[in-house]
Amino acid sequence: MNSAKSFFAPHARGLSPLAGLGWLADVVGAALFAGCLSLYIAALAGAEGVIGPFWLLGGLVLGGLLRAAAQGVAAVAGQGNANRVKARLRAAVYARLLPTAQRRGALAGEDLRVAVDNIEACEGYFARFLPLRRASALAPLLVALLVAPASWVSTAIMLATLVPFIAGMVLAGYAARDEADRQFEALSRLSGLFVDRVRHLPIILAYGVQDRIARQLGTAAGEVADRTMRVLRVAFLSSAVLEFFAALSVALVAVYCGFSLLGLLPFEAPEQLTLARAFFALAMAPEFYLALRRLAAAYHDKQQGEAAAASLSAACERGAAALLDPAPAPAAIARLGLQRFEVAYPGGWRIGPLDAVWQEPGLHAITGETGSGKSSLLGALVGAAPAAGGAVLIDDVPASPGALAAAAGWAGQAPLLLPGTLLSNLLLGNTQAGGEQITQMLALLGLDTLAERRGEDLPIDPRGSGLSGGERRRIGIARAALSGRPLLLLDEPTADLDDALRDKVIAALEYFARDRLVIVATHDAQLVARAQSELRL
């Protein structure tokens, strides 16, 4: 609980108190309704001095409206608080997870579960549980204060049943928390496993391992089911404890009030009860435990919120540890080198140690068999893959792994495309690029025919629908070159191209290399032949 509070504390500042106050106002509305109803019943029984039925009816209506308004305000304010906290959590979690996924070697499904599902799991904690927890601490005392003038004995009965109830709920709560944490972990594992296996479904089908994957998912799903049943057992136990003491409290008040009115108490009556007072005490008795019953109904939200807080806190710590210190981008790079540089992923897969020197301006190639680590090495240069040792040297000075990120134009094998147009995607790295620059870049890379045929306002979606693999790749290269950065890192820039377009792209790379450092990862022998150096992995 304390760890959840400490994690949520920075994100839960400045929340509206109306959610908790609304539930307390609900008690006042209940008292008004019960008071008017008890007076009306007393009037029907022939009691004297009771106010007129018109005023009693008005009080009943007002009490009902007050309860409805109070509950509505509490629900709306609670949801607003939850939405604000979730927005703050997203900003904090995304800033730690998105830039570090590759360095952490995390499964996409695991990060997705943390960044989406776990944050959503916090909604009930802030929208319902927290306001009800604050209200439940005061609401029984408020009910007791309202009932005391009518019947102090009824108040004493309600308070007496509260003590064992609290003890029972504390014991059930500890058991429920442990089981909820285990269930949340199992659910996170299942979600991450499922998303990852769906992403790699073509590979699974190609290797014919569907049965093994199905068994993995079945085992994970069985674990979730088992953990869920344990949580439900504890939940039913805590609910039984609550309902027992709530029913006991109401029954004892009803027996006392009834026997007192009938003169059947086996001892001398400690107070003089009238029908109106007795009925008011009896009508308010269920309200004594109502806030606690609401809190118990929201207890699952507490368990989910605390389990989500533990998961989010651990993910943020891992992300923060993998974040790179921001470094100013070098205006120019005359010489880039590697000194005993290594890249290592969880599971033991490593590249290196490597030594290399790349001189600017110039075109340099990284080559090797498929899977040898060319793409990982390019990623490690900008901090997108986990560097495990050695150093990156900028002009012979050691630099942090991410120091090159702000100085590099990047084009990977699957270039990022955002919803928009051809032009907006080209200008992602430099919105100040002029029309002449864009026209020249399109011509250099053979994209001018695409722009002429379909226009620079060609709609583009994240999948690049309607574009060939070569067109998507060349859009990425054009964007990197238009960024104006002194270093270009290009992964397989000539793949998916016919001979004429490949020659055009190689000529464009040589043009870029006249005043910039261009490093390419490639299998293309013709591109390697035109490079000034080759680093073979």
XYZ file of C-alpha atoms in Angstrom, residues 56 103 113 129 147 186 223 240 244 246 288 300 310 347 359 365 369 378 387-388 409 436 440 464 498 502 516:
27
model
C -42.804 16.334 5.050
C 18.099 -1.305 -25.061
C 0.575 -4.193 -21.173
C -11.641 3.561 -4.161
C -28.510 9.090 15.262
C 0.255 -13.791 -14.242
C -2.082 -19.884 -14.287
C -19.219 -12.360 3.924
C -22.497 -10.392 8.526
C -23.840 -5.031 8.642
C -23.871 3.239 9.016
C -10.945 -4.923 -6.205
C 4.055 -1.998 -8.484
C 20.056 -14.042 -23.399
C 36.383 9.649 -41.662
C 29.894 0.244 -45.337
C 25.925 -12.321 -43.030
C 23.808 1.044 -36.295
C 25.934 -1.070 -25.668
C 27.785 -3.410 -23.286
C 19.720 11.178 -39.813
C 13.949 23.408 -54.100
C 16.139 17.979 -55.736
C 2.453 2.824 -46.224
C 15.556 -2.768 -59.379
C 19.669 0.920 -57.106
C 28.670 14.350 -44.687
